[in-house]
PDB file of C-alpha atoms and ligand atoms in Angstrom:
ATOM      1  CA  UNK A  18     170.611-111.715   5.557  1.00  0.00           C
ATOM      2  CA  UNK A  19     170.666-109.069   8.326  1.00  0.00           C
ATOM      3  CA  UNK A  20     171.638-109.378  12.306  1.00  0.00           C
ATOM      4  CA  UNK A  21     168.747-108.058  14.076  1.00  0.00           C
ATOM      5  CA  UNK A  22     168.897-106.771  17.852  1.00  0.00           C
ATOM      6  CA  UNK A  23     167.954-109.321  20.524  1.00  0.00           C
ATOM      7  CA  UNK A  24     164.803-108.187  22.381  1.00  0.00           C
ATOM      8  CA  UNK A  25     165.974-108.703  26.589  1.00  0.00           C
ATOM      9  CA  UNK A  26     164.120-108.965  29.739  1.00  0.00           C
ATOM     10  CA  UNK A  27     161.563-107.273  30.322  1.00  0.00           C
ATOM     11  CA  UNK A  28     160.515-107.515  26.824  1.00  0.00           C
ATOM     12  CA  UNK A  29     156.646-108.889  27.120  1.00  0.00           C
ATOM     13  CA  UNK A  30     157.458-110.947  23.340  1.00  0.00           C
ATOM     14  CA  UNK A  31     159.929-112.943  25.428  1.00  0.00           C
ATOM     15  CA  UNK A  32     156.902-114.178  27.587  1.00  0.00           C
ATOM     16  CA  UNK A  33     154.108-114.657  24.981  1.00  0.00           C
ATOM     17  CA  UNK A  34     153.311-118.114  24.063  1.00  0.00           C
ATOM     18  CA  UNK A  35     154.744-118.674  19.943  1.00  0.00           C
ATOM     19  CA  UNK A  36     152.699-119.403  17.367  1.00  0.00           C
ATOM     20  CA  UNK A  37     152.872-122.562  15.448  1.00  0.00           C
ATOM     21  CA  UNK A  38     154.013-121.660  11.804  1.00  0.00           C
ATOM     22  CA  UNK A  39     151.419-123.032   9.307  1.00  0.00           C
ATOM     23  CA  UNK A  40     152.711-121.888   5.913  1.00  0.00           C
ATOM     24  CA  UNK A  41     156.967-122.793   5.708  1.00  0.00           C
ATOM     25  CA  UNK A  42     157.244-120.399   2.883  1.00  0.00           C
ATOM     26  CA  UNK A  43     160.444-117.567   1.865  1.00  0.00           C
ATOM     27  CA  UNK A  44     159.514-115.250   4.714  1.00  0.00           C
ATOM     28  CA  UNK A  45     159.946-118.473   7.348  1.00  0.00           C
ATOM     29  CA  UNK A  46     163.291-119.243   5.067  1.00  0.00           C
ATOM     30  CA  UNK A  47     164.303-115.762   5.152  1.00  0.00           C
ATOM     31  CA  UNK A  48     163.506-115.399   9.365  1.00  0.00           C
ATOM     32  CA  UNK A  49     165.725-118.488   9.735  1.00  0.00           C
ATOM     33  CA  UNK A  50     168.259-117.101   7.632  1.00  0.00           C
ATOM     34  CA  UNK A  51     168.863-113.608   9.824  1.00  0.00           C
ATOM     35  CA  UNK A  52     168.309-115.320  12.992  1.00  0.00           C
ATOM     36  CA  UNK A  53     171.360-117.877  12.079  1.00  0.00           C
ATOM     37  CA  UNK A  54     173.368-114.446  11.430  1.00  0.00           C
ATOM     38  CA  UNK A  55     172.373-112.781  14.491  1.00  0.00           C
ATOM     39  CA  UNK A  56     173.252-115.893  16.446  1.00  0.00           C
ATOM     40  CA  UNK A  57     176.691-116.492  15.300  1.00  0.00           C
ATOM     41  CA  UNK A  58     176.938-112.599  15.666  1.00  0.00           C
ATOM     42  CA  UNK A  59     176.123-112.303  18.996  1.00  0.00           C
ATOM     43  CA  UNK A  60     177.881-114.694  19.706  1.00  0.00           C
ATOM     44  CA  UNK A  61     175.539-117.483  20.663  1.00  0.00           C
ATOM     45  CA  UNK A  62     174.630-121.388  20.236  1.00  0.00           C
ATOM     46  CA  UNK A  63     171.073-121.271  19.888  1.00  0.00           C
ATOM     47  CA  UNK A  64     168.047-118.705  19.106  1.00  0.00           C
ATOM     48  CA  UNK A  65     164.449-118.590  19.269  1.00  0.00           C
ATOM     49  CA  UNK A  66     162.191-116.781  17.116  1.00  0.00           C
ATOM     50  CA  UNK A  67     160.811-114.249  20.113  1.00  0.00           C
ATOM     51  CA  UNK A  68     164.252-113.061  20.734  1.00  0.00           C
ATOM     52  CA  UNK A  69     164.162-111.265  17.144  1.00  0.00           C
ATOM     53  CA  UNK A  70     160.984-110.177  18.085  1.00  0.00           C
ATOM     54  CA  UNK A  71     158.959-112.622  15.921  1.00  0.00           C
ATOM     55  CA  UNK A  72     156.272-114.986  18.443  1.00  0.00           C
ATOM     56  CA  UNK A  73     156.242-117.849  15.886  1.00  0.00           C
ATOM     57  CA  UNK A  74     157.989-121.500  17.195  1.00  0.00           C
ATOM     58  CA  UNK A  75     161.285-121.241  14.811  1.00  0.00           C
ATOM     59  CA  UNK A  76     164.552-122.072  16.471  1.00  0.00           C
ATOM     60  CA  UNK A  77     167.948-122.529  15.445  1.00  0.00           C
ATOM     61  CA  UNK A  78     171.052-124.424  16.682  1.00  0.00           C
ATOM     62  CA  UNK A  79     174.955-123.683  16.210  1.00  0.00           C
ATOM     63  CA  UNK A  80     177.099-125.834  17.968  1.00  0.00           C
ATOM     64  CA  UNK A  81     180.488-125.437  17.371  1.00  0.00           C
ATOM     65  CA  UNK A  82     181.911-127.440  15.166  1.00  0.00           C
ATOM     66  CA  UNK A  83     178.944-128.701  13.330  1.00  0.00           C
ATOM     67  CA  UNK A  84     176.168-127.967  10.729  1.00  0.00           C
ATOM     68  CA  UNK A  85     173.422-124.774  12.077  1.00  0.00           C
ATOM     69  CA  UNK A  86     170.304-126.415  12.536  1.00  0.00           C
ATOM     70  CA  UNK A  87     167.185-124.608  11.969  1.00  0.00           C
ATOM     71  CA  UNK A  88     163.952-126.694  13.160  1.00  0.00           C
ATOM     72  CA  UNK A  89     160.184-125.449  12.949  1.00  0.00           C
ATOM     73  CA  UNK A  90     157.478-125.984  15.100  1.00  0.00           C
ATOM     74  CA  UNK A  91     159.691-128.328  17.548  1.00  0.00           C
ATOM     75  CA  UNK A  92     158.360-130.498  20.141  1.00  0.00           C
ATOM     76  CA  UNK A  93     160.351-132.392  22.388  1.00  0.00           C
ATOM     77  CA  UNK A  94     158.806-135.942  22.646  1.00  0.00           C
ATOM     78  CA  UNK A  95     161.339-137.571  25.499  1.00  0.00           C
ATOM     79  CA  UNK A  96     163.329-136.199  28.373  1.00  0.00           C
ATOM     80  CA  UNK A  97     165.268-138.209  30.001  1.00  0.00           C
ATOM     81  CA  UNK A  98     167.698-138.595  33.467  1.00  0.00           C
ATOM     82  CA  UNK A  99     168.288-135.225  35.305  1.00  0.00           C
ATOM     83  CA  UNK A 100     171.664-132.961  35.700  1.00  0.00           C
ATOM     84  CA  UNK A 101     173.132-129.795  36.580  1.00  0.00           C
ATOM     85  CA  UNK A 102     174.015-127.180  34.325  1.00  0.00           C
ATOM     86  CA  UNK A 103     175.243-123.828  34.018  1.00  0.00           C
ATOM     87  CA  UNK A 104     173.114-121.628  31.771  1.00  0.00           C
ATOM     88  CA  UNK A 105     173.141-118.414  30.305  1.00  0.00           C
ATOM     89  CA  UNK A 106     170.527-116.428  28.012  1.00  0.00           C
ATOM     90  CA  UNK A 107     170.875-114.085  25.329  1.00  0.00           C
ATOM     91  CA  UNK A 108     168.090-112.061  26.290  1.00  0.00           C
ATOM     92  CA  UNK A 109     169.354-111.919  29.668  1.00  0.00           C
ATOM     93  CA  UNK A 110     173.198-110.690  29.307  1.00  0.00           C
ATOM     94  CA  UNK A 111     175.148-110.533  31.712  1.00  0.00           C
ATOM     95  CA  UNK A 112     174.234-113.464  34.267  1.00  0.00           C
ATOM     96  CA  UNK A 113     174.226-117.382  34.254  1.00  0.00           C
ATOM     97  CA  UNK A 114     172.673-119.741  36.552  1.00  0.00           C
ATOM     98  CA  UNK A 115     172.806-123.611  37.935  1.00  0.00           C
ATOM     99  CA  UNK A 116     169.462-125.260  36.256  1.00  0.00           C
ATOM    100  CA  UNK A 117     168.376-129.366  35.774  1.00  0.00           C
ATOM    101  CA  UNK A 118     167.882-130.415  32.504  1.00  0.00           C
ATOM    102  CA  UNK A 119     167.502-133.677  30.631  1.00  0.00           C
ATOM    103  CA  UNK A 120     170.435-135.565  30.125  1.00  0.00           C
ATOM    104  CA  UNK A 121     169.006-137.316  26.445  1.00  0.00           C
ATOM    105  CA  UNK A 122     165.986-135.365  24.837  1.00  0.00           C
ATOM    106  CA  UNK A 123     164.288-136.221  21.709  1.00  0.00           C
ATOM    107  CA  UNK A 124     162.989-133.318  19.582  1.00  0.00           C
ATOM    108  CA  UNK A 125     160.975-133.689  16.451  1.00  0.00           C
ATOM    109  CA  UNK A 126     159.891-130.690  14.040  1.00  0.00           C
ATOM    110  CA  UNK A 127     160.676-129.341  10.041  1.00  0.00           C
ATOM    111  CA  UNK A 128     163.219-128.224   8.554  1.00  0.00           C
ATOM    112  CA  UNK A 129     162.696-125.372   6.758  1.00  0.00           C
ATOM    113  CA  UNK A 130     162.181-127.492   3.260  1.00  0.00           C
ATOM    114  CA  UNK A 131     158.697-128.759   5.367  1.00  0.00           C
ATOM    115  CA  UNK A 132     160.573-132.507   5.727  1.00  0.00           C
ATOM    116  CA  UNK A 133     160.237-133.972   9.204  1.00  0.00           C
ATOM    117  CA  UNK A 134     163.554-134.370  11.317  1.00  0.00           C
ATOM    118  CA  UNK A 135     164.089-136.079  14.448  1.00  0.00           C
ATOM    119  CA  UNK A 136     166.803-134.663  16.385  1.00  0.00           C
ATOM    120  CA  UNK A 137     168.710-137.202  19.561  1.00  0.00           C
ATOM    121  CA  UNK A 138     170.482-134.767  21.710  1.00  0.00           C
ATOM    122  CA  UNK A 139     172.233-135.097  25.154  1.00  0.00           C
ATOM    123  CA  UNK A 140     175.156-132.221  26.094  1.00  0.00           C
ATOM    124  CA  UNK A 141     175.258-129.142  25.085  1.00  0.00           C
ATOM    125  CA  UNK A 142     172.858-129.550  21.886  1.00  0.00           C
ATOM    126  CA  UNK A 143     170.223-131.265  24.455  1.00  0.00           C
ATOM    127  CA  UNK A 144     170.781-128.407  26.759  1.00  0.00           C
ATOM    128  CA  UNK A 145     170.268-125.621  23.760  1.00  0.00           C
ATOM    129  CA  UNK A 146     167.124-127.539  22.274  1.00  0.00           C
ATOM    130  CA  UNK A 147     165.441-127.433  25.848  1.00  0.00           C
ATOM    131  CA  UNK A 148     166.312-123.693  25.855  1.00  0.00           C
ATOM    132  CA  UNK A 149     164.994-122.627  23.021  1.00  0.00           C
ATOM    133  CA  UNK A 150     161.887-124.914  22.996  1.00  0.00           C
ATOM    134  CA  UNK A 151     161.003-123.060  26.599  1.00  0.00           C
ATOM    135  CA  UNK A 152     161.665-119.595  24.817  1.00  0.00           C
ATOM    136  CA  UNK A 153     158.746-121.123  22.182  1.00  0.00           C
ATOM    137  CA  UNK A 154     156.707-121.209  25.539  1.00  0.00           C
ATOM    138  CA  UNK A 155     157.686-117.501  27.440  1.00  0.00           C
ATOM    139  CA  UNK A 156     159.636-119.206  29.519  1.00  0.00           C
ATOM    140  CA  UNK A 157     162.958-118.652  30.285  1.00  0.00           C
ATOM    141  CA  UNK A 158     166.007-120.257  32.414  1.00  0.00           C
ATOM    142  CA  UNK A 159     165.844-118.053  35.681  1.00  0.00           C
ATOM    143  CA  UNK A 160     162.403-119.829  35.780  1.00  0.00           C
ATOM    144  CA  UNK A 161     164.140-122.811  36.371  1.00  0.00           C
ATOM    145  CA  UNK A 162     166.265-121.249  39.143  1.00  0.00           C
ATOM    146  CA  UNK A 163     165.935-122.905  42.530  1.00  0.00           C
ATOM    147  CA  UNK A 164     166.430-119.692  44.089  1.00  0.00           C
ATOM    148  CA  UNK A 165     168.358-116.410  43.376  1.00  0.00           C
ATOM    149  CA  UNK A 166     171.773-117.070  44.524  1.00  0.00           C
ATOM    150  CA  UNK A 167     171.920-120.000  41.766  1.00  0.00           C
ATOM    151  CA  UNK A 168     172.534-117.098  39.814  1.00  0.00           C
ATOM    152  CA  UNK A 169     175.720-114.813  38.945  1.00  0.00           C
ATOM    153  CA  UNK A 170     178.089-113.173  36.610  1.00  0.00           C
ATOM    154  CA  UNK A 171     178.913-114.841  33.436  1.00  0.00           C
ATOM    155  CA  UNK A 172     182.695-115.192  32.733  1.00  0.00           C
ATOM    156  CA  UNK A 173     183.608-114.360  29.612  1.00  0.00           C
ATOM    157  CA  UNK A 174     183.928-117.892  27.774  1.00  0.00           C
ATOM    158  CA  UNK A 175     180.782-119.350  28.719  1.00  0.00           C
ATOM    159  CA  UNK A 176     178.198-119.652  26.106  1.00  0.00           C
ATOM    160  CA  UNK A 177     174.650-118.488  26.036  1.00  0.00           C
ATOM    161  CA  UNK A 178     172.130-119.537  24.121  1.00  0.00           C
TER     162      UNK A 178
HETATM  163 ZN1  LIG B 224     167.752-117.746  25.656  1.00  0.00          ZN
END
């Protein structure tokens, strides 16, 4: 396993469009396995495959307290209700910003055995799986933005993802 530096704004990788991973073989096991180490490194709650630098639709999840999730070629088949949140980004240090998001979304994809998982989320995990699935898409939070001064500073306790 090895950390491996996050690409940040403007890299162009962070605004391609991923490809979907065909073949969930020891390379795809061994991608997972770094980005879960540069994640917890960094320190963050979520990573997408173009923030290593790799354009493929792998993401992984590490909320506190509970199991890393790792889920290929995710799709989120249901958003639902609307709220506030503050977000921050990785590939964007330094700055967080007031976004909507889905209260409840409901993400399907693999794991990286090639079984089928269905993921419920609302919180935090619903928040991260949104995230990541838009990094999947080159797009990023400060898309979301209603306008500039939605964004600022991050304090040093909030998470990014
Ligand atoms: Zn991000």
């Amino acid at each position: 396993m090895a950390v491996i530096p996050i690409r940040e704004l403007p890299d162009p990788v962070l605004r391609q469009k991923a490809k979907r991973v065909r073949n969930i073989d020891g390379s795809i096991r061994k991608l997972i396995a770094d980005m879960v180490e540069t994640m917890h490194a960094a320190p963050g709650v979520g990573l997408a495959a173009p923030q290593v630098g790799v354009p493929l639709r792998v993401v992984v999840i590490g909320m506190p307290e509970d199991e890393d999730i790792a889920i290929i070629n995710p799709q989120i088949i249901r958003r639902t209700g609307e709220r506030l949140v503050n977000e921050g980004c990785l590939s964007i240090p330094g700055y967080v910003g007031e976004i909507k998001r889905a209260e409840l979304v409901r993400v399907k994809g693999r794991d990286q055995n090639g079984k089928e998982i269905r993921i419920k989320a609302d919180e935090l995990l619903a928040q991260a799986l949104e995230h990541e699935i838009d990094h999947l898409n080159g797009v990023l939070y400060i898309d979301h933005l209603e306008s500039q001064d939605k964004l600022r500073k991050i304090e040093p306790e909030e998470t990014q993802l």
